[in-house]
Amino acid sequence: MEEVSIRTQEHQAFYDITGKVQSVVRERGVEDGVCVVFSPHTTAGVTLNENWDESVQHDMGLGLNAISPSRSEYRHGEGNSPAHLKTSLIGSSEMIFIEGGELVLGRWQGIYLAEFDGPRSRKVFVKVLAGSA
Amino acid sequence: MEEVSIRTQEHQAFYDITGKVQSVVRERGVEDGVCVVFSPHTTAGVTLNENWDESVQHDMGLGLNAISPSRSEYRHGEGNSPAHLKTSLIGSSEMIFIEGGELVLGRWQGIYLAEFDGPRSRKVFVKVLAGSA
Amino acid sequence: MEEVSIRTQEHQAFYDITGKVQSVVRERGVEDGVCVVFSPHTTAGVTLNENWDESVQHDMGLGLNAISPSRSEYRHGEGNSPAHLKTSLIGSSEMIFIEGGELVLGRWQGIYLAEFDGPRSRKVFVKVLAGSA
């Protein structure tokens, strides 16, 4: 298991970690397998989405704010319940196949740490499982 | 890794790909393991849900439209930001266990390609990981 | 594959199954690998979130009800379409790494069965994949 560190700068933003994950895969030298990227946080998740036009990430953040706003009935004292809910909606991990030693991503797909309660020091764990049937 | 192709017919719809995934698993001849189904697209995901009453898929599409509508503040020029957000909410992959050479799904569970920006030619990648502890 | 049973008591609630999953991992005696937790239901999912302050789970339930309410246009006769949609949003499975024979979870992370249409008898499947590259 490798740890990748990310220092987030915003309260909410998507950070492209594709290059860092690909580096871990290359170091492992696995030709065929699966790479798992996992966030150990409860207010930051991992997702795959478009890496070409940054406005997609802007729009996703805006849409998530509309889906999971602050609500007066919320009880959690830290006030970050909207971030907890966003994390469970987006998810804590992604799996990406490895073929020929490289991540198999779609043409427009990047791997993102989704920060919902920053800025903070975050990390993701990366594990490479070798082999397939 | 196997590729499964799906020609979607609607702008938004759920396509049952359970049979196609099961075929890949049978070809592999793996008795015990895990099957991973992955969408390389950023406006189409993969999900598990009820395969008995089609009205469930109708209702899920309707609910997703209410959750992720077009918003005037969106910037992405292609106009499909609602589809990008739906994809990150639903997710890009699913894992299903294999026992006795067959997918282990609940009685009502099917595997669906969730099209959010069709009609298009789509594909999903299927990988079978053999063995468990 | 192991089966973990949960008798849910509420229509909607989050049940902490971390200890039960950890027990399965310990029985397997796997030092290094990945644990997959899978819900075979279409109105109950699996998610990771904060296990310290129970008000987080309260708030997540309340937020999910706002996101996925009953809608008059829904067709599914059983009336539980909001629960089906919540399940696809939250997801049916989680992957957690194993190092030194223990689940690798963040300080505040617990594994939850998310019940959206209880009370019912539910189960989750747990599989341990040994090894990594």
Short mmCIF file of C-alpha atoms in Angstrom, two decimals:
data_model
loop_
_atom_site.label_atom_id
_atom_site.label_comp_id
_atom_site.label_asym_id
_atom_site.label_seq_id
_atom_site.Cartn_x
_atom_site.Cartn_y
_atom_site.Cartn_z
CA MET A 1 0.00 0.00 0.00
CA GLU A 2 1.30 3.43 -0.96
CA GLU A 3 0.23 6.72 0.51
CA VAL A 4 -0.26 9.76 -1.70
CA SER A 5 -0.43 13.14 0.04
CA ILE A 6 -2.47 16.12 -1.16
CA ARG A 7 -2.51 19.55 0.46
CA THR A 8 -5.91 20.96 -0.50
CA GLN A 9 -6.26 24.72 -0.92
CA GLU A 10 -10.02 25.22 -1.09
CA HIS A 11 -13.03 24.39 1.03
CA GLN A 12 -14.36 22.31 -1.84
CA ALA A 13 -12.51 21.29 -4.99
CA PHE A 14 -11.50 18.33 -7.14
CA TYR A 15 -7.77 17.50 -7.29
CA ASP A 16 -6.48 15.44 -10.22
CA ILE A 17 -4.30 12.66 -8.76
CA THR A 18 -4.09 10.52 -11.92
CA GLY A 19 -0.36 11.13 -12.40
CA LYS A 20 0.45 10.23 -8.81
CA VAL A 21 -1.56 7.03 -9.01
CA GLN A 22 0.03 6.10 -12.33
CA SER A 23 3.47 6.58 -10.73
CA VAL A 24 2.62 4.07 -8.02
CA VAL A 25 1.46 1.58 -10.65
CA ARG A 26 4.68 2.00 -12.65
CA GLU A 27 6.86 1.52 -9.56
CA ARG A 28 5.06 -1.74 -8.85
CA GLY A 29 5.81 -3.03 -12.33
CA VAL A 30 2.54 -4.90 -12.56
CA GLU A 31 1.56 -5.69 -16.13
CA ASP A 32 -1.96 -6.92 -15.51
CA GLY A 33 -4.13 -6.21 -12.51
CA VAL A 34 -6.31 -3.75 -10.69
CA CYS A 35 -5.44 -0.52 -8.91
CA VAL A 36 -7.57 0.59 -5.96
CA VAL A 37 -7.54 4.19 -4.73
CA PHE A 38 -9.01 4.72 -1.27
CA SER A 39 -9.73 7.82 0.81
CA PRO A 40 -9.49 7.28 4.60
CA HIS A 41 -11.41 10.51 5.23
CA THR A 42 -15.10 11.05 5.98
CA THR A 43 -15.34 14.49 4.34
CA ALA A 44 -13.30 13.80 1.19
CA GLY A 45 -13.89 11.10 -1.42
CA VAL A 46 -12.49 9.74 -4.65
CA THR A 47 -14.20 9.92 -8.03
CA LEU A 48 -13.53 9.59 -11.76
CA ASN A 49 -14.65 12.34 -14.10
CA GLU A 50 -13.68 14.57 -16.99
CA ASN A 51 -10.13 15.89 -16.97
CA TRP A 52 -10.30 18.07 -20.08
CA ASP A 53 -12.53 21.06 -19.30
CA GLU A 54 -12.10 22.35 -15.76
CA SER A 55 -15.58 23.82 -15.88
CA VAL A 56 -16.92 20.27 -15.40
CA GLN A 57 -15.37 20.20 -11.92
CA HIS A 58 -16.73 23.68 -11.23
CA ASP A 59 -20.21 22.58 -12.24
CA MET A 60 -20.02 19.34 -10.23
CA GLY A 61 -19.11 21.30 -7.11
CA LEU A 62 -21.96 23.70 -7.69
CA GLY A 63 -24.39 20.84 -8.27
CA LEU A 64 -23.23 19.03 -5.13
CA ASN A 65 -23.77 22.18 -3.08
CA ALA A 66 -27.34 22.31 -4.34
CA ILE A 67 -27.86 18.61 -3.54
CA SER A 68 -26.29 18.71 -0.09
CA PRO A 69 -26.74 22.19 1.45
CA SER A 70 -26.63 23.07 5.13
CA ARG A 71 -29.96 22.23 6.71
CA SER A 72 -31.34 23.77 9.89
CA GLU A 73 -32.39 20.36 11.20
CA TYR A 74 -28.83 19.04 11.13
CA ARG A 75 -27.46 18.17 14.60
CA HIS A 76 -23.75 17.45 14.05
CA GLY A 77 -21.92 20.14 15.98
CA GLU A 78 -19.01 20.57 13.60
CA GLY A 79 -21.35 21.92 10.92
CA ASN A 80 -19.85 19.79 8.17
CA SER A 81 -22.70 17.34 7.67
CA PRO A 82 -23.10 18.47 4.05
CA ALA A 83 -19.50 17.30 3.47
CA HIS A 84 -20.13 13.92 5.15
CA LEU A 85 -23.14 13.32 2.92
CA LYS A 86 -21.28 14.37 -0.24
CA THR A 87 -18.54 11.86 0.64
CA SER A 88 -20.99 8.95 0.88
CA LEU A 89 -22.67 10.04 -2.36
CA ILE A 90 -19.40 10.32 -4.31
CA GLY A 91 -17.79 7.35 -2.59
CA SER A 92 -14.50 6.60 -0.84
CA SER A 93 -12.75 4.51 -3.47
CA GLU A 94 -12.31 3.75 -7.15
CA MET A 95 -10.96 0.72 -9.00
CA ILE A 96 -9.05 1.11 -12.25
CA PHE A 97 -7.79 -1.76 -14.38
CA ILE A 98 -4.11 -2.13 -15.29
CA GLU A 99 -3.09 -3.50 -18.69
CA GLY A 100 0.44 -3.42 -20.07
CA GLY A 101 1.60 -1.71 -16.90
CA GLU A 102 -0.69 1.30 -17.42
CA LEU A 103 -3.97 2.45 -15.92
CA VAL A 104 -6.88 1.80 -18.27
CA LEU A 105 -8.88 5.02 -18.20
CA GLY A 106 -11.31 6.40 -20.75
CA ARG A 107 -10.11 9.19 -23.00
CA TRP A 108 -11.56 11.93 -20.76
CA GLN A 109 -11.32 10.19 -17.39
CA GLY A 110 -9.13 11.44 -14.56
CA ILE A 111 -8.91 10.29 -10.93
CA TYR A 112 -9.89 12.99 -8.45
CA LEU A 113 -9.66 13.54 -4.75
CA ALA A 114 -12.92 15.31 -3.96
CA GLU A 115 -12.35 17.71 -1.07
CA PHE A 116 -15.55 18.74 0.70
CA ASP A 117 -14.27 20.24 3.95
CA GLY A 118 -10.87 21.83 3.27
CA PRO A 119 -8.39 23.21 3.14
CA ARG A 120 -6.63 20.28 4.83
CA SER A 121 -3.79 17.81 4.51
CA ARG A 122 -5.30 14.75 2.87
CA LYS A 123 -3.97 11.41 1.78
CA VAL A 124 -5.19 8.55 -0.36
CA PHE A 125 -4.05 4.95 -0.17
CA VAL A 126 -3.20 3.12 -3.38
CA LYS A 127 -2.95 -0.65 -3.68
CA VAL A 128 -2.13 -2.71 -6.73
CA LEU A 129 -3.59 -6.19 -7.07
CA ALA A 130 -1.71 -8.29 -9.58
CA GLY A 131 -3.21 -10.76 -12.01
CA SER A 132 -6.55 -11.62 -13.50
CA ALA A 133 -8.16 -14.75 -14.86
CA MET B 1 -10.06 -7.66 -19.68
CA GLU B 2 -13.11 -8.05 -21.89
CA GLU B 3 -15.02 -5.29 -23.60
CA VAL B 4 -18.81 -5.32 -23.75
CA SER B 5 -20.46 -2.96 -26.25
CA ILE B 6 -23.86 -1.33 -25.79
CA ARG B 7 -25.60 0.89 -28.33
CA THR B 8 -27.84 3.11 -26.22
CA GLN B 9 -31.11 4.35 -27.73
CA GLU B 10 -32.21 7.05 -25.31
CA HIS B 11 -30.79 10.23 -23.84
CA GLN B 12 -31.08 8.64 -20.40
CA ALA B 13 -31.84 5.01 -19.61
CA PHE B 14 -30.63 1.95 -17.69
CA TYR B 15 -29.45 -1.03 -19.78
CA ASP B 16 -29.36 -4.46 -18.17
CA ILE B 17 -25.94 -5.99 -18.95
CA THR B 18 -26.12 -8.83 -16.42
CA GLY B 19 -26.26 -11.55 -19.07
CA LYS B 20 -23.29 -10.16 -20.96
CA VAL B 21 -21.21 -9.93 -17.79
CA GLN B 22 -22.20 -13.46 -16.77
CA SER B 23 -21.06 -14.69 -20.21
CA VAL B 24 -17.60 -13.21 -19.65
CA VAL B 25 -17.41 -14.89 -16.24
CA ARG B 26 -18.39 -18.28 -17.70
CA GLU B 27 -15.82 -18.00 -20.50
CA ARG B 28 -13.13 -17.36 -17.91
CA GLY B 29 -14.07 -20.54 -16.04
CA VAL B 30 -13.27 -19.00 -12.66
CA GLU B 31 -14.92 -20.84 -9.80
CA ASP B 32 -14.18 -18.38 -7.00
CA GLY B 33 -13.29 -14.73 -7.36
CA VAL B 34 -14.52 -11.25 -8.04
CA CYS B 35 -15.85 -9.67 -11.22
CA VAL B 36 -15.32 -5.95 -11.77
CA VAL B 37 -17.43 -4.00 -14.28
CA PHE B 38 -16.02 -0.60 -15.26
CA SER B 39 -17.35 2.25 -17.40
CA PRO B 40 -14.62 4.29 -19.17
CA HIS B 41 -17.11 7.11 -19.81
CA THR B 42 -17.70 10.35 -17.89
CA THR B 43 -21.41 10.63 -18.72
CA ALA B 44 -22.40 6.98 -18.20
CA GLY B 45 -21.93 4.85 -15.10
CA VAL B 46 -22.54 1.36 -13.77
CA THR B 47 -24.99 0.49 -11.00
CA LEU B 48 -26.83 -2.45 -9.44
CA ASN B 49 -30.56 -2.21 -8.92
CA GLU B 50 -33.88 -3.99 -9.32
CA ASN B 51 -34.32 -6.01 -12.49
CA TRP B 52 -37.91 -7.13 -11.97
CA ASP B 53 -40.18 -4.09 -12.33
CA GLU B 54 -39.01 -1.72 -15.07
CA SER B 55 -40.81 1.13 -13.36
CA VAL B 56 -37.95 1.19 -10.83
CA GLN B 57 -35.58 2.28 -13.58
CA HIS B 58 -38.11 4.82 -14.80
CA ASP B 59 -38.42 6.25 -11.30
CA MET B 60 -34.66 6.31 -10.74
CA GLY B 61 -34.19 8.29 -13.95
CA LEU B 62 -36.88 10.73 -12.93
CA GLY B 63 -35.38 11.12 -9.47
CA LEU B 64 -31.90 11.67 -10.89
CA ASN B 65 -33.24 14.40 -13.19
CA ALA B 66 -34.69 16.16 -10.13
CA ILE B 67 -31.38 15.79 -8.24
CA SER B 68 -29.15 16.89 -11.11
CA PRO B 69 -31.05 19.34 -13.37
CA SER B 70 -29.54 21.89 -15.73
CA ARG B 71 -28.47 24.94 -13.75
CA SER B 72 -28.02 28.43 -15.20
CA GLU B 73 -24.72 28.85 -13.32
CA TYR B 74 -23.15 25.87 -15.08
CA ARG B 75 -20.18 26.81 -17.29
CA HIS B 76 -19.33 23.65 -19.22
CA GLY B 77 -19.98 24.50 -22.86
CA GLU B 78 -21.28 21.08 -23.90
CA GLY B 79 -24.31 21.49 -21.66
CA ASN B 80 -24.03 17.98 -20.24
CA SER B 81 -22.86 18.84 -16.73
CA PRO B 82 -25.98 17.20 -15.24
CA ALA B 83 -24.80 13.93 -16.84
CA HIS B 84 -21.26 14.30 -15.48
CA LEU B 85 -22.60 14.80 -11.97
CA LYS B 86 -25.01 11.86 -12.24
CA THR B 87 -22.07 9.66 -13.28
CA SER B 88 -20.02 10.56 -10.19
CA LEU B 89 -23.09 10.05 -7.98
CA ILE B 90 -23.93 6.61 -9.43
CA GLY B 91 -20.30 5.59 -9.85
CA SER B 92 -18.16 4.15 -12.62
CA SER B 93 -17.77 0.56 -11.45
CA GLU B 94 -19.29 -2.35 -9.54
CA MET B 95 -17.78 -5.45 -7.98
CA ILE B 96 -19.71 -8.70 -7.90
CA PHE B 97 -18.51 -11.89 -6.22
CA ILE B 98 -18.16 -15.16 -8.15
CA GLU B 99 -18.93 -18.49 -6.46
CA GLY B 100 -19.22 -21.80 -8.25
CA GLY B 101 -18.49 -20.02 -11.52
CA GLU B 102 -21.55 -17.77 -11.25
CA LEU B 103 -22.11 -14.13 -10.30
CA VAL B 104 -23.49 -13.80 -6.77
CA LEU B 105 -26.31 -11.29 -7.10
CA GLY B 106 -29.29 -10.73 -4.87
CA ARG B 107 -32.64 -12.07 -6.03
CA TRP B 108 -33.68 -8.71 -7.54
CA GLN B 109 -30.28 -7.33 -8.50
CA GLY B 110 -29.24 -6.66 -12.07
CA ILE B 111 -26.14 -4.93 -13.42
CA TYR B 112 -26.95 -1.77 -15.38
CA LEU B 113 -25.13 0.59 -17.67
CA ALA B 114 -26.60 3.96 -16.71
CA GLU B 115 -26.66 6.19 -19.80
CA PHE B 116 -26.94 9.88 -18.96
CA ASP B 117 -25.99 11.54 -22.26
CA GLY B 118 -27.07 9.27 -25.10
CA PRO B 119 -27.83 7.92 -27.49
CA ARG B 120 -24.24 6.77 -28.03
CA SER B 121 -22.02 3.76 -28.57
CA ARG B 122 -20.85 2.76 -25.11
CA LYS B 123 -18.65 0.03 -23.75
CA VAL B 124 -17.86 -1.42 -20.35
CA PHE B 125 -14.73 -3.29 -19.36
CA VAL B 126 -15.05 -6.54 -17.41
CA LYS B 127 -12.23 -8.14 -15.47
CA VAL B 128 -12.29 -11.34 -13.44
CA LEU B 129 -9.99 -11.67 -10.44
CA ALA B 130 -9.51 -15.27 -9.41
CA GLY B 131 -9.24 -16.56 -5.89
CA SER B 132 -10.04 -15.48 -2.36
CA ALA B 133 -8.66 -16.23 1.07
CA MET C 1 -17.40 -15.63 1.05
CA GLU C 2 -18.93 -15.00 4.47
CA GLU C 3 -22.43 -13.83 5.21
CA VAL C 4 -23.10 -11.28 7.93
CA SER C 5 -26.71 -10.90 9.10
CA ILE C 6 -28.29 -7.70 10.36
CA ARG C 7 -31.83 -7.36 11.70
CA THR C 8 -32.70 -3.74 11.06
CA GLN C 9 -35.10 -1.98 13.41
CA GLU C 10 -35.94 1.23 11.59
CA HIS C 11 -37.35 2.22 8.22
CA GLN C 12 -34.09 4.07 7.54
CA ALA C 13 -30.89 3.90 9.56
CA PHE C 14 -27.16 3.24 9.36
CA TYR C 15 -25.86 0.12 11.13
CA ASP C 16 -22.19 -0.09 12.05
CA ILE C 17 -20.88 -3.47 10.86
CA THR C 18 -17.17 -2.70 11.20
CA GLY C 19 -16.63 -5.17 14.03
CA LYS C 20 -18.39 -7.98 12.18
CA VAL C 21 -16.33 -7.36 9.05
CA GLN C 22 -13.11 -7.20 11.07
CA SER C 23 -14.00 -10.58 12.61
CA VAL C 24 -14.26 -12.15 9.18
CA VAL C 25 -10.88 -10.70 8.22
CA ARG C 26 -9.26 -12.06 11.39
CA GLU C 27 -10.73 -15.54 10.85
CA ARG C 28 -9.24 -15.57 7.36
CA GLY C 29 -5.80 -14.79 8.75
CA VAL C 30 -4.85 -12.70 5.72
CA GLU C 31 -1.95 -10.34 6.42
CA ASP C 32 -2.10 -8.29 3.24
CA GLY C 33 -5.04 -7.91 0.89
CA VAL C 34 -8.38 -6.33 0.25
CA CYS C 35 -11.73 -6.87 1.92
CA VAL C 36 -14.90 -6.36 -0.10
CA VAL C 37 -18.28 -5.82 1.59
CA PHE C 38 -21.31 -6.30 -0.67
CA SER C 39 -25.04 -5.77 -0.17
CA PRO C 40 -27.24 -8.11 -2.25
CA HIS C 41 -30.27 -5.86 -1.67
CA THR C 42 -31.76 -3.14 -3.90
CA THR C 43 -33.08 -0.98 -1.06
CA ALA C 44 -30.07 -1.17 1.28
CA GLY C 45 -26.46 -0.25 0.52
CA VAL C 46 -23.03 -0.14 2.11
CA THR C 47 -21.09 3.04 2.88
CA LEU C 48 -18.16 4.33 4.91
CA ASN C 49 -18.65 7.35 7.14
CA GLU C 50 -18.02 8.83 10.58
CA ASN C 51 -18.39 6.46 13.51
CA TRP C 52 -17.80 8.92 16.33
CA ASP C 53 -20.77 11.29 16.50
CA GLU C 54 -24.07 9.52 15.81
CA SER C 55 -25.58 12.82 14.73
CA VAL C 56 -23.65 12.44 11.45
CA GLN C 57 -25.76 9.40 10.60
CA HIS C 58 -28.90 11.26 11.66
CA ASP C 59 -28.00 14.15 9.38
CA MET C 60 -27.10 11.89 6.46
CA GLY C 61 -30.50 10.20 6.71
CA LEU C 62 -32.25 13.54 6.80
CA GLY C 63 -30.23 14.81 3.83
CA LEU C 64 -30.96 11.66 1.84
CA ASN C 65 -34.69 12.05 2.48
CA ALA C 66 -34.48 15.58 1.05
CA ILE C 67 -32.55 14.33 -1.99
CA SER C 68 -34.74 11.33 -2.69
CA PRO C 69 -38.31 12.05 -1.52
CA SER C 70 -41.49 10.35 -2.72
CA ARG C 71 -42.54 11.85 -6.04
CA SER C 72 -46.07 11.80 -7.44
CA GLU C 73 -44.76 10.81 -10.90
CA TYR C 74 -43.19 7.60 -9.57
CA ARG C 75 -44.77 4.45 -11.03
CA HIS C 76 -43.28 1.56 -9.01
CA GLY C 77 -46.20 0.00 -7.19
CA GLU C 78 -44.37 -0.88 -4.00
CA GLY C 79 -43.83 2.81 -3.21
CA ASN C 80 -40.19 2.33 -2.30
CA SER C 81 -38.59 4.04 -5.30
CA PRO C 82 -36.93 6.60 -3.01
CA ALA C 83 -35.13 3.68 -1.33
CA HIS C 84 -34.02 2.19 -4.66
CA LEU C 85 -32.55 5.52 -5.74
CA LYS C 86 -30.78 6.05 -2.40
CA THR C 87 -29.19 2.60 -2.79
CA SER C 88 -27.72 3.43 -6.20
CA LEU C 89 -26.50 6.80 -4.90
CA ILE C 90 -24.80 5.32 -1.82
CA GLY C 91 -23.67 2.18 -3.60
CA SER C 92 -23.81 -1.56 -2.97
CA SER C 93 -20.24 -2.27 -1.95
CA GLU C 94 -17.07 -0.97 -0.33
CA MET C 95 -13.44 -2.06 -0.54
CA ILE C 96 -11.16 -1.76 2.47
CA PHE C 97 -7.45 -2.60 2.45
CA ILE C 98 -5.96 -5.15 4.87
CA GLU C 99 -2.48 -4.63 6.29
CA GLY C 100 -1.00 -6.66 9.13
CA GLY C 101 -4.22 -8.65 9.31
CA GLU C 102 -6.34 -5.59 10.13
CA LEU C 103 -8.72 -3.39 8.15
CA VAL C 104 -7.09 -0.11 7.18
CA LEU C 105 -9.72 2.50 8.00
CA GLY C 106 -9.32 6.18 8.68
CA ARG C 107 -9.50 7.34 12.27
CA TRP C 108 -13.21 8.23 12.02
CA GLN C 109 -14.31 5.71 9.40
CA GLY C 110 -16.79 2.95 10.11
CA ILE C 111 -18.47 0.50 7.70
CA TYR C 112 -22.25 0.88 7.59
CA LEU C 113 -25.17 -1.04 6.24
CA ALA C 114 -27.48 1.71 5.02
CA GLU C 115 -31.09 0.55 5.45
CA PHE C 116 -33.55 2.49 3.31
CA ASP C 117 -36.66 0.30 3.42
CA GLY C 118 -36.73 -1.48 6.76
CA PRO C 119 -37.21 -2.92 9.16
CA ARG C 120 -36.06 -6.16 7.54
CA SER C 121 -33.63 -9.05 7.83
CA ARG C 122 -30.61 -8.02 5.82
CA LYS C 123 -27.28 -9.61 5.02
CA VAL C 124 -23.99 -8.50 3.56
CA PHE C 125 -21.41 -10.69 1.87
CA VAL C 126 -17.76 -10.32 2.82
CA LYS C 127 -14.88 -11.59 0.71
CA VAL C 128 -11.17 -11.33 1.43
CA LEU C 129 -8.74 -11.15 -1.48
CA ALA C 130 -5.22 -12.04 -0.45
CA GLY C 131 -2.06 -10.43 -1.71
CA SER C 132 -0.93 -7.28 -3.47
CA ALA C 133 1.91 -6.32 -5.74
#
